[in-house]
Structures are given as C-alpha cells and as structure tokens.
Coordinates of C-alpha atoms and ligand atoms in Angstrom, one line a residue:
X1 CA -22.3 -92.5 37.8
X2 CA -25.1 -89.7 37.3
X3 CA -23.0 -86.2 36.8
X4 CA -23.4 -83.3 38.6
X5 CA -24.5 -81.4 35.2
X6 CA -26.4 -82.3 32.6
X7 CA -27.0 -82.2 28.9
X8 CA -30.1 -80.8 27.3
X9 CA -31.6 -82.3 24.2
X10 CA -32.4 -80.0 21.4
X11 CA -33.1 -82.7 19.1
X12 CA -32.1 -86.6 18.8
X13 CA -28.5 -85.2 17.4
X14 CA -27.6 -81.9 19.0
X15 CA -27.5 -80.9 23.0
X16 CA -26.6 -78.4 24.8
X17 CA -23.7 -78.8 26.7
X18 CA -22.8 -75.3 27.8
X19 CA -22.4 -73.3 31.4
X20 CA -24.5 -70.7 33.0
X21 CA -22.7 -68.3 34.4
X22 CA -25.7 -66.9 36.9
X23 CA -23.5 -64.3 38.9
X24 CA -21.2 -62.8 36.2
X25 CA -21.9 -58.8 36.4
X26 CA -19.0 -57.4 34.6
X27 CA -18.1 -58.5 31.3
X28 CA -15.2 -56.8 30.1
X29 CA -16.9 -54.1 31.4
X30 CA -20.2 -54.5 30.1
X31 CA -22.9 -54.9 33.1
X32 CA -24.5 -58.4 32.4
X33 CA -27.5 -57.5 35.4
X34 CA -29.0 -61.0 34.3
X35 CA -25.7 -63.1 34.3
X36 CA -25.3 -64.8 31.0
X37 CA -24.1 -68.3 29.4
X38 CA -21.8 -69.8 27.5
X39 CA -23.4 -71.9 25.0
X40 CA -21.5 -75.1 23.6
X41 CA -23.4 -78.0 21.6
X42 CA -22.6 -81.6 21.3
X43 CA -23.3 -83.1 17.7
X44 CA -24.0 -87.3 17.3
X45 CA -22.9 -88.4 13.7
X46 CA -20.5 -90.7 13.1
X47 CA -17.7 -87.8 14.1
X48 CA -19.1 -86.8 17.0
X49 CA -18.5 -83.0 17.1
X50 CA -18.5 -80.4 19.6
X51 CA -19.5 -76.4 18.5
X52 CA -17.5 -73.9 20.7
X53 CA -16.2 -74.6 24.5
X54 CA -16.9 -71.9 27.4
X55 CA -14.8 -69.7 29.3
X56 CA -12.0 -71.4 31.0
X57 CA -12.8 -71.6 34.5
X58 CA -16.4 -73.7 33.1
X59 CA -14.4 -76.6 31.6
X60 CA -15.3 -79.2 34.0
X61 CA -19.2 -78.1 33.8
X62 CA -19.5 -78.5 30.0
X63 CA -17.6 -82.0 30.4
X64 CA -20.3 -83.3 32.7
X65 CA -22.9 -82.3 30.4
X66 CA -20.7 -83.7 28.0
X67 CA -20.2 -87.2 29.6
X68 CA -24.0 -87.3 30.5
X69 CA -24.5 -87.8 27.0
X70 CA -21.4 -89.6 26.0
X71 CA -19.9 -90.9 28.7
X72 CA -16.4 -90.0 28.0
X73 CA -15.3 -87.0 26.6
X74 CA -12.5 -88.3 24.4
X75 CA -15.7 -90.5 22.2
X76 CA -15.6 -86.9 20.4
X77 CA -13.8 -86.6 17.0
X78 CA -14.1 -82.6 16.1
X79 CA -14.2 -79.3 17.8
X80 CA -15.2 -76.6 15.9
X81 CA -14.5 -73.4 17.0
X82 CA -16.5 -70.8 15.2
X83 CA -15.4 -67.4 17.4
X84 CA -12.0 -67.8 19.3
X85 CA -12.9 -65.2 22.0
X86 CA -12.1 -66.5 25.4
X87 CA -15.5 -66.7 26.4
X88 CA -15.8 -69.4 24.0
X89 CA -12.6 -71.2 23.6
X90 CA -11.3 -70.8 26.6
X91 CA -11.7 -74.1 27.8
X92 CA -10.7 -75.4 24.6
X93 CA -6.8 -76.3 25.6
X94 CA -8.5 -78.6 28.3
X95 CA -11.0 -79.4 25.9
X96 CA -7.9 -80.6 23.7
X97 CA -6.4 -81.9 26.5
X98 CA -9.1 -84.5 27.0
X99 CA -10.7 -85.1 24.3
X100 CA -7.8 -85.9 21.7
X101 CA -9.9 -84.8 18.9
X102 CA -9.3 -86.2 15.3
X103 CA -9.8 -82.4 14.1
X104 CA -10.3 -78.6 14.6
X105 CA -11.7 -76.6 12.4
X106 CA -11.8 -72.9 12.7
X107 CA -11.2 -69.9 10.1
X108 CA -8.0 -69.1 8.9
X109 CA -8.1 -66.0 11.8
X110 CA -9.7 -67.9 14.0
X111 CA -6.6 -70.5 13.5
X112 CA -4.1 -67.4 14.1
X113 CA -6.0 -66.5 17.4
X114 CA -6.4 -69.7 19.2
X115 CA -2.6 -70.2 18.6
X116 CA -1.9 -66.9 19.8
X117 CA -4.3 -67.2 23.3
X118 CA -3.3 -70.5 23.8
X119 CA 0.0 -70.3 23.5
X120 CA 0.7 -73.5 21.7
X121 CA 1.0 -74.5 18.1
X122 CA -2.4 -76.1 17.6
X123 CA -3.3 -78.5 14.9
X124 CA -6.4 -76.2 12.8
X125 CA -8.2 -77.3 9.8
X126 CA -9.0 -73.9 8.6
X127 CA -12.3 -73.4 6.7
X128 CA -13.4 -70.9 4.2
X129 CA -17.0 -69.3 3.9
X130 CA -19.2 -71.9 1.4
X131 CA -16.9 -75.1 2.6
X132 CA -18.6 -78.1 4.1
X133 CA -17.5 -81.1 6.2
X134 CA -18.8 -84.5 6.9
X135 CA -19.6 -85.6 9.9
X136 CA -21.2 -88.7 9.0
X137 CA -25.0 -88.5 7.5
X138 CA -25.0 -84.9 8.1
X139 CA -23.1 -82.1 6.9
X140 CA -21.7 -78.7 8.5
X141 CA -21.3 -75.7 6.3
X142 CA -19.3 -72.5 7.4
X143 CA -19.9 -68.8 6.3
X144 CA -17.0 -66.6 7.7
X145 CA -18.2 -63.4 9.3
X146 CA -15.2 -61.3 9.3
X147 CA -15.6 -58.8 11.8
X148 CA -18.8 -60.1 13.0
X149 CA -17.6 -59.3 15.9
X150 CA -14.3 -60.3 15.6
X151 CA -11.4 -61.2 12.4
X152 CA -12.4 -65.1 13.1
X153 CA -16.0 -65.1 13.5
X154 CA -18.0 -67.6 11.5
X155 CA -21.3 -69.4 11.8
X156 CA -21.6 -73.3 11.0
X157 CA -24.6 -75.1 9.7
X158 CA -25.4 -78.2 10.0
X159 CA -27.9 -79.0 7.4
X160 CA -29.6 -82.5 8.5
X161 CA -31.4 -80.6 11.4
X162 CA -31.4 -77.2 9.7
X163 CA -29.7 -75.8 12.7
X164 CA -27.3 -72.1 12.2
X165 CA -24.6 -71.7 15.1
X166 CA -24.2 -67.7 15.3
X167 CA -21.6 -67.5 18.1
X168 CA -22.1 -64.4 19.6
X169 CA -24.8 -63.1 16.9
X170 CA -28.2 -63.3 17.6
X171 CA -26.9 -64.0 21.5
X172 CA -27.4 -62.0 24.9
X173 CA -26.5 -61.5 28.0
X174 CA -29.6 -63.8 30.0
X175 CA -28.8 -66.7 32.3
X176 CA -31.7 -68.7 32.8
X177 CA -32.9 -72.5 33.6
X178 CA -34.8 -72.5 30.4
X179 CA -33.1 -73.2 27.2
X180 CA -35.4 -71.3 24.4
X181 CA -36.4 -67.9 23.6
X182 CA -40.1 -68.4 23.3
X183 CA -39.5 -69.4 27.5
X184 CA -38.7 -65.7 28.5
X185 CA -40.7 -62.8 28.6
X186 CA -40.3 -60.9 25.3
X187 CA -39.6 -57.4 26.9
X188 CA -36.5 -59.1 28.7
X189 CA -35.5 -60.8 25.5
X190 CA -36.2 -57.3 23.5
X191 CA -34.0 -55.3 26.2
X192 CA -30.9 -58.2 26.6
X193 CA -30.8 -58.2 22.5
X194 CA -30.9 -54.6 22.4
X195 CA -28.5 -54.1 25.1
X196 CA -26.2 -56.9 23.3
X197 CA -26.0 -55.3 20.1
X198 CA -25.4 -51.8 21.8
X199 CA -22.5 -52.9 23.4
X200 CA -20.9 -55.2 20.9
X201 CA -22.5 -54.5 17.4
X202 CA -23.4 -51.1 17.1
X203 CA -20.3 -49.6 15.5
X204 CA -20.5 -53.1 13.1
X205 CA -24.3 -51.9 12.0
X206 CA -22.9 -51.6 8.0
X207 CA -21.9 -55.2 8.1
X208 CA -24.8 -56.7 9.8
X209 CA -27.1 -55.1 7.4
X210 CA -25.1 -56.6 5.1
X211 CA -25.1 -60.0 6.5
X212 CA -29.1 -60.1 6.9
X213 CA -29.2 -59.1 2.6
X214 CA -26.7 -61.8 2.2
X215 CA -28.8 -64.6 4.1
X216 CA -31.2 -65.6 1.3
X217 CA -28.9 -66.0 -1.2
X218 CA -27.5 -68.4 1.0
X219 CA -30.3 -70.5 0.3
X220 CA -30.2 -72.0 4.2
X221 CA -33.6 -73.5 5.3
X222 CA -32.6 -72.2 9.0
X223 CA -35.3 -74.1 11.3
X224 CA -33.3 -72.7 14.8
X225 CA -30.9 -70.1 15.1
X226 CA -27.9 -70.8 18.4
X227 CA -25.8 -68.5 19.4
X228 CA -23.1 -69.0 22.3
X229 CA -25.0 -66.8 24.8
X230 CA -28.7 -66.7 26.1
X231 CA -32.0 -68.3 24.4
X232 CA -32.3 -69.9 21.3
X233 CA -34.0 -69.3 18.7
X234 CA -36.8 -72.3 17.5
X235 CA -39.7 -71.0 16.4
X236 CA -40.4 -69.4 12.7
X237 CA -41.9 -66.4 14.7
X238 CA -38.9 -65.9 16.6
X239 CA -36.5 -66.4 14.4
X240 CA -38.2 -63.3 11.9
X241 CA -38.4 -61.6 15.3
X242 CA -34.5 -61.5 16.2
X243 CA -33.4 -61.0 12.6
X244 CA -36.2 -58.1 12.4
X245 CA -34.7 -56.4 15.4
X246 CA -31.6 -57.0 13.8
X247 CA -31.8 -54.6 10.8
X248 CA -34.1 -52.4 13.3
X249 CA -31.3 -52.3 15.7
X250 CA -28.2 -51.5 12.7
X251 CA -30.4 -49.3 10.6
X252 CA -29.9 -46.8 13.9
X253 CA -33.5 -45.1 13.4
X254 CA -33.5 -43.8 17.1
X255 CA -36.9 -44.3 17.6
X256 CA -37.0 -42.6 21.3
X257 CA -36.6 -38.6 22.2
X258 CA -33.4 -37.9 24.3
X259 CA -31.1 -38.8 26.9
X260 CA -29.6 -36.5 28.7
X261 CA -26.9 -37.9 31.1
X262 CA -24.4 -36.2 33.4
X263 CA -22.0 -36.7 36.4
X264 CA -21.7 -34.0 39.2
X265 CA -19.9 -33.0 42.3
X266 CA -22.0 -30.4 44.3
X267 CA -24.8 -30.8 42.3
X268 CA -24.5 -28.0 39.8
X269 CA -24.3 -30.0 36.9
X270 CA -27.2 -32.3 38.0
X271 CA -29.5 -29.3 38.3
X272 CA -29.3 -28.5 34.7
X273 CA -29.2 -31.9 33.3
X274 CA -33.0 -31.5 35.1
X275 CA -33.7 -27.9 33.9
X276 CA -32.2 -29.2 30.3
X277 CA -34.9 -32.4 30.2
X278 CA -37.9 -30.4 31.3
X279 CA -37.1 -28.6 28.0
X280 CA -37.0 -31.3 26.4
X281 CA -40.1 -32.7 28.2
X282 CA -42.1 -29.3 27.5
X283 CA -40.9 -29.2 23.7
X284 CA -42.6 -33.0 23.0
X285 CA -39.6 -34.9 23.5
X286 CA -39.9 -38.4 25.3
X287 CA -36.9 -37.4 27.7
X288 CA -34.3 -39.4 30.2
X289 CA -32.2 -38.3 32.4
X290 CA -29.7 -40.6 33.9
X291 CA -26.8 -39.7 36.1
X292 CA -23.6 -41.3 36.2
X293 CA -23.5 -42.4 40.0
X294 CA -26.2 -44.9 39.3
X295 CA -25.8 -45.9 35.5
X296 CA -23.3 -47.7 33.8
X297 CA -21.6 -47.4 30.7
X298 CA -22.8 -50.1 29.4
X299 CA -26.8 -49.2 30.3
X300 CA -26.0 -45.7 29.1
X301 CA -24.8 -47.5 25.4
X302 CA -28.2 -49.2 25.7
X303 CA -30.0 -45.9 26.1
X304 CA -28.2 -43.3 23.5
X305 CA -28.8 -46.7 20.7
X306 CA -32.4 -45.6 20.4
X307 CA -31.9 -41.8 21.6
X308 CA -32.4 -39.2 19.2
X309 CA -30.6 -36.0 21.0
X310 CA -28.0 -36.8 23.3
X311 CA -27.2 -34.3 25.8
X312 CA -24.0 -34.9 27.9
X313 CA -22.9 -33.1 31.2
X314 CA -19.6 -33.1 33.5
X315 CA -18.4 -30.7 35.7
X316 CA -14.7 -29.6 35.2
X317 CA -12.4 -31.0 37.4
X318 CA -8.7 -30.4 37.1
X319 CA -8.9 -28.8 34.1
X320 CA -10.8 -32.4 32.4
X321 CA -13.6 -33.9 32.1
X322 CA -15.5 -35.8 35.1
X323 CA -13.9 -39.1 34.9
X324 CA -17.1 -41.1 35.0
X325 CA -18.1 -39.2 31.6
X326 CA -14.3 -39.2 30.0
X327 CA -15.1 -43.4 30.0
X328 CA -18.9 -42.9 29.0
X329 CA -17.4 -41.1 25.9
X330 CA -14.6 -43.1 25.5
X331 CA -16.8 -46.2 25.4
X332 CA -19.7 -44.3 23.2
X333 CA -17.1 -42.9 19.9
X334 CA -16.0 -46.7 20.1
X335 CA -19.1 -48.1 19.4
X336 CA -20.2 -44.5 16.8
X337 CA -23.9 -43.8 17.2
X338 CA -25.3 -43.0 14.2
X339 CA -27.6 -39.5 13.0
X340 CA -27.7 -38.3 16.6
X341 CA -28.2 -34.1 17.7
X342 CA -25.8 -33.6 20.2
X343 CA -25.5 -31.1 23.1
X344 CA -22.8 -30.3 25.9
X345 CA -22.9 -28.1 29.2
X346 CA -21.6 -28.2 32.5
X347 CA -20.3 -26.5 35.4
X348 CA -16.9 -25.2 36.6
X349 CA -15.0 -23.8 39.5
X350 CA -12.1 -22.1 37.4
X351 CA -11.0 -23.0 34.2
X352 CA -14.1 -24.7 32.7
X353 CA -12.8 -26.9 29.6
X354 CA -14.9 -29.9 30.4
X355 CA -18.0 -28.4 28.0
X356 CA -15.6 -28.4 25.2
X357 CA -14.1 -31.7 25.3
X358 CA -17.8 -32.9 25.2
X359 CA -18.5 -30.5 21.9
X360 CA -15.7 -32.1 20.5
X361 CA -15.8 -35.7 21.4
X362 CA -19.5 -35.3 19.9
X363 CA -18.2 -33.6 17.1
X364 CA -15.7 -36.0 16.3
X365 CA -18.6 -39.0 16.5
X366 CA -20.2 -36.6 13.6
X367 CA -23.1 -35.6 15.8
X368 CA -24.9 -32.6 15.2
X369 CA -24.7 -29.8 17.4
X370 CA -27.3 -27.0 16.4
X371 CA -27.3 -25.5 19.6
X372 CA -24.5 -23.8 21.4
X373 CA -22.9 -25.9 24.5
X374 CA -23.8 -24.2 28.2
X375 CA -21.4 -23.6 30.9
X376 CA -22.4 -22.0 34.4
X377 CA -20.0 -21.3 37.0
X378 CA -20.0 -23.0 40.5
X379 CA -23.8 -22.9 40.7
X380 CA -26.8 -22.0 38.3
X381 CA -28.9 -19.3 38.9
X382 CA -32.3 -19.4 38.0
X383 CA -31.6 -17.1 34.8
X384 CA -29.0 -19.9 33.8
X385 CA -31.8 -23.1 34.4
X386 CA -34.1 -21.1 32.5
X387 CA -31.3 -21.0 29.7
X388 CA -31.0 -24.3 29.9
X389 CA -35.0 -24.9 30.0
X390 CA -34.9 -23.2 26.8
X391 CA -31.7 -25.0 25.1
X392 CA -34.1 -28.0 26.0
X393 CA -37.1 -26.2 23.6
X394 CA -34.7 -25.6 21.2
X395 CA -33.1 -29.0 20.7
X396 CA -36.8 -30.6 20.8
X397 CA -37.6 -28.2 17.7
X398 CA -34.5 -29.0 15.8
X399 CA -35.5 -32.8 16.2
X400 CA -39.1 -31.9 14.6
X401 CA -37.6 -30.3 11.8
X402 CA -35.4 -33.5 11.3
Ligands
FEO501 FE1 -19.1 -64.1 23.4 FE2 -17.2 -62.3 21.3 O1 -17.5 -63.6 22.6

C-alpha cells in the first residue's frame, strides 16, 4: 500500500524521514514565522539505524516515511538519539514502541534525560565523544557537545557517506517542500540561521567558537552537514557558508547601528523612542525602531544580535516596568548580548521606576551606559524630544569613538 508520506533520498543509504511542521508559530515562545521541521534520517546497513524521532504528536508521519522505505518499522535495529529535547525524541517512546530496536545509543545525559521525559527506565547504550559503532560496512562516530544547546547534545557521523548529524546546530526554523539549503533564497536562509542562533545560541557563543577551532582536529572529511531542523547542508560552498556565519554570529561583532525598542500606553514613550532614533539617524547611525505591539521577543533577539547601541523604552506602570518590555529583558539577559552601549528612558504618571529597572537590567547584562537614562512625565514637550534628539547624537558619537 503506497503511504500517505514519503521518504526522501539523500543518498543510496540515508533518507529523510522527518515531519514538517508548516503552521507551528510559537516555539516555546520563539516566533517560527516560517514554520519549521523536524528532521529524522533513516540509515540502510546491516543495522538499520534511525538518527533522532520528531515531536510527539508527528510519530505516525515519520513512520510512513519510514515504511515507504522499509516497509515495516520494526526492520530497524538502532535509534540514536543525539539531542533528547522533545522536539526530537518525542516520538521516540512510540518509536520504541514499534520498532523493538536492538539498541539506543545516546550520551550519558542524554541517557539521564530520555528516562526522565519519558518516564520509563529505558535500555541506553551511552556513548562518549571519539567512540564509534558499527552498523554494518559503515561506521557512526559521536562527538558530545555538552551544552551545545543542551547537557546531552552530541553530533554522530557516519563516515561511509561523510555525512555530520548536528541536531539542532547548524539548523533553523524554515518549513519548506525542498530538502537542501542551496534550494532557498540565501537572504531567508541568512535571516532563519541568524534568528536561530539568536534565540538559542547566543548566550553559548564561547562554546561554539570553540567547537568550530575544534572541528579540524577532528580530522572529519564532512561532505553534508544535517541538522534536525530546516535545510541541509550539501554543497562545499554551503557548508563554509553556515560554519562562516557561525563564528560571525558567536564572535558578537554587531555589525548594524542601533535598535531602539519601546512599549507605550498614550503614546509618550513612543514619541521619544522616534525623537531618540532620529538622533541616532542624524549622528550616522543605521537606526531601528521597533515597538513592542507589533514585535516579538523573539524578532527583537534577532535584532539587538547584530545591534550596536540598544536603546530600551517602557512607560511606568504600577510602579514596574511595561510588561511587554519586563519579558523582552527577561528573555534578552538570558541569552547576554555581548559589547553592546546601552540606553534607558521612558515616561511616567507618578512614581517613574521603570527607567531604572532598564539601567539596571542593562547594567547587570554588562552593557555600557555612557549616557544618562531619560524620563519625562506624562507627555514630552518639545524641550524633552529635543533632549532626547540629542541623547541620540550622543550615543551615535560614543559608538564612533568605540
Ligand atoms: Fe530542536 Fe533543542 O531542540
């Protein structure tokens, strides 16, 4: 019987048998605009071997791709598991379930995790960083990458088809029909990776440098890169590309001028967050100026990445900050931009602390903060835009003097 999904060949060994997930917009909180997928891969040897699962409610889909290669699912020996998140092994108990599989290997966290979301005490073959397994003519290698982005994460390769599984490195948010990077346009596949790393990575920039100076004394020929979400990577070209934008993206260079982003009630705090970027603007700074009402947290990551001054704004409302900006500062001192200028204002009706909290929530993510915060009661007057206008000049010179 012809399944409803299908498998797609990657080379005579290794398919794809993952899910798109076209309509997913919020992912744990993160606004995947494009949707994303779940990528799992089906390995012919002698021990046929499946590479991660997808998120639980996806099972069924990966086991008709599955079957329209194999025919039954339980023809597969191993499951490796290289990142236990439940995006990827959350169809692994049913994956269990059906398959029956000889073995699972995962790391020695990974092994502590699935148990723990699972709920049951699961038979793992843990493997350590340098260890390899047969599978029959080929071989899979593991290199752990604690932290990368979680205790368990490791990538696997299998060296026959010179193939690196990266889990969620090297991996974005991008559901598509096509299966390959060099099938998208590249500014899409530059923003989803950028966006990817801003909302997962960033505050893990140290390790990945470290990763990418590790990689050649790995001595891996790596012909195509797979990660568990979006395109992969085939081509030499695009392979240099991602792991260029990589070290680009954790060296934290901020290559563009400023963002300047605010929430407001009556519109107070929205007038100077324009007086504030026409400063900018005037003093040679490449300027944004994003409100909350219409960004999310997750966009506004994307933006402060590559964002050299970031200003923040929020009206005071009960004596705290606007709660749209409480969560975009929450989210942003998880994640710690690096080597930013930072600047606070804001209106008030009464008490006026949400300026402060803003200082020292930048403060506390080690931001500089040459110029003095600005706080205007109920409504700006002109003399107080102008201020502002001129706090704009000012920052723009302290970023020319770097
Ligand atoms: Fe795609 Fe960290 O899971």
């Amino acid at each position: 019987m012809k399944e409803v999904f299908t498998a797609q060949k990657i080379s005579d060994k290794v398919y794809w048998v993952g899910a798109v997930d076209w309509n997913v917009r919020n992912f744990h909180g993160y606004l995947t605009g494009r949707g994303s997928t779940y990528n799992a891969f089906l390995v012919l040897d002698k021990k046929i071997t499946l590479i991660d699962t997808v998120k639980a409610p996806f099972a069924e889909e990966m086991f008709s791709r599955i079957r329209s290669v194999i025919g039954e699912v339980d023809k597969i020996d191993y499951i490796v598991s290289n990142h236990s998140e439940p995006d990827h092994s959350g169809a692994l108990p049913a994956a269990i379930e059906a398959i029956k599989p000889e073995k699972i290997f995962a790391s020695a966290a990974g092994e502590k995790n699935l148990k723990a979301y699972s709920g049951t005490d699961l038979d793992i073959t843990t493997v350590k960083t340098g260890e390899s397994i047969s599978i029959g003519d080929d071989t899979l290698t593991f290199v752990e990458t604690k932290m990368l982005h979680w205790p368990d994460s490791m990538v696997s390769y299998l060296a026959g088809e010179k193939m690196l599984f990266t889990q969620d490195a090297f991996g974005m948010h991008l559901a598509g029909s096509s299966l390959y990077a060099d099938e998208y346009p590249r500014h899409i596949l530059e923003y989803e990776a950028k966006k990817y790393f801003a909302n997962i990575l960033l505050h893990l920039s140290g390790k990945v440098i470290a990763l990418l100076d590790s990689l050649p004394g790995l001595d891996l020929d790596i012909q195509m890169i797979l990660p568990d979400h979006g395109p992969l990577w085939r081509t030499p070209e695009d392979i240099a590309w991602i792991l260029g934008k990589y070290r680009e993206f954790a060296e934290q260079k901020n290559t563009r001028g400023a963002l300047v982003f605010y929430a407001t009630m009556w519109g107070s705090t929205a007038k100077m967050a324009n007086a504030l970027a026409d400063g900018l603007r005037e003093g040679g700074v490449q300027v944004e100026c994003a409100s909350l009402d219409v960004n999310d947290r997750s966009d506004i990551m994307t933006k402060v990445m590559d964002a050299a001054i970031v200003a923040a704004g929020s009206p005071t409302m009960n004596n705290q900050l606007f709660p749209s900006v409480a969560d975009v500062l929450t989210y942003l001192s998880g994640l710690k931009p690096q080597n930013k200028i930072g600047y606070a204002f804001g209106s008030y009706g009464w008490s006026g602390e949400a300026v402060k909290k803003i200082a020292d929530s930048m403060f506390a993510m080690n931001m500089a903060l040459p110029v003095e915060p600005c706080k205007v009661k109920y409504r700006p007057t002109e003399a107080d835009l102008k201020k502002l206008h001129d706090d704009g000049l000012a920052l723009a010179e302290q970023l020319k003097k770097g």
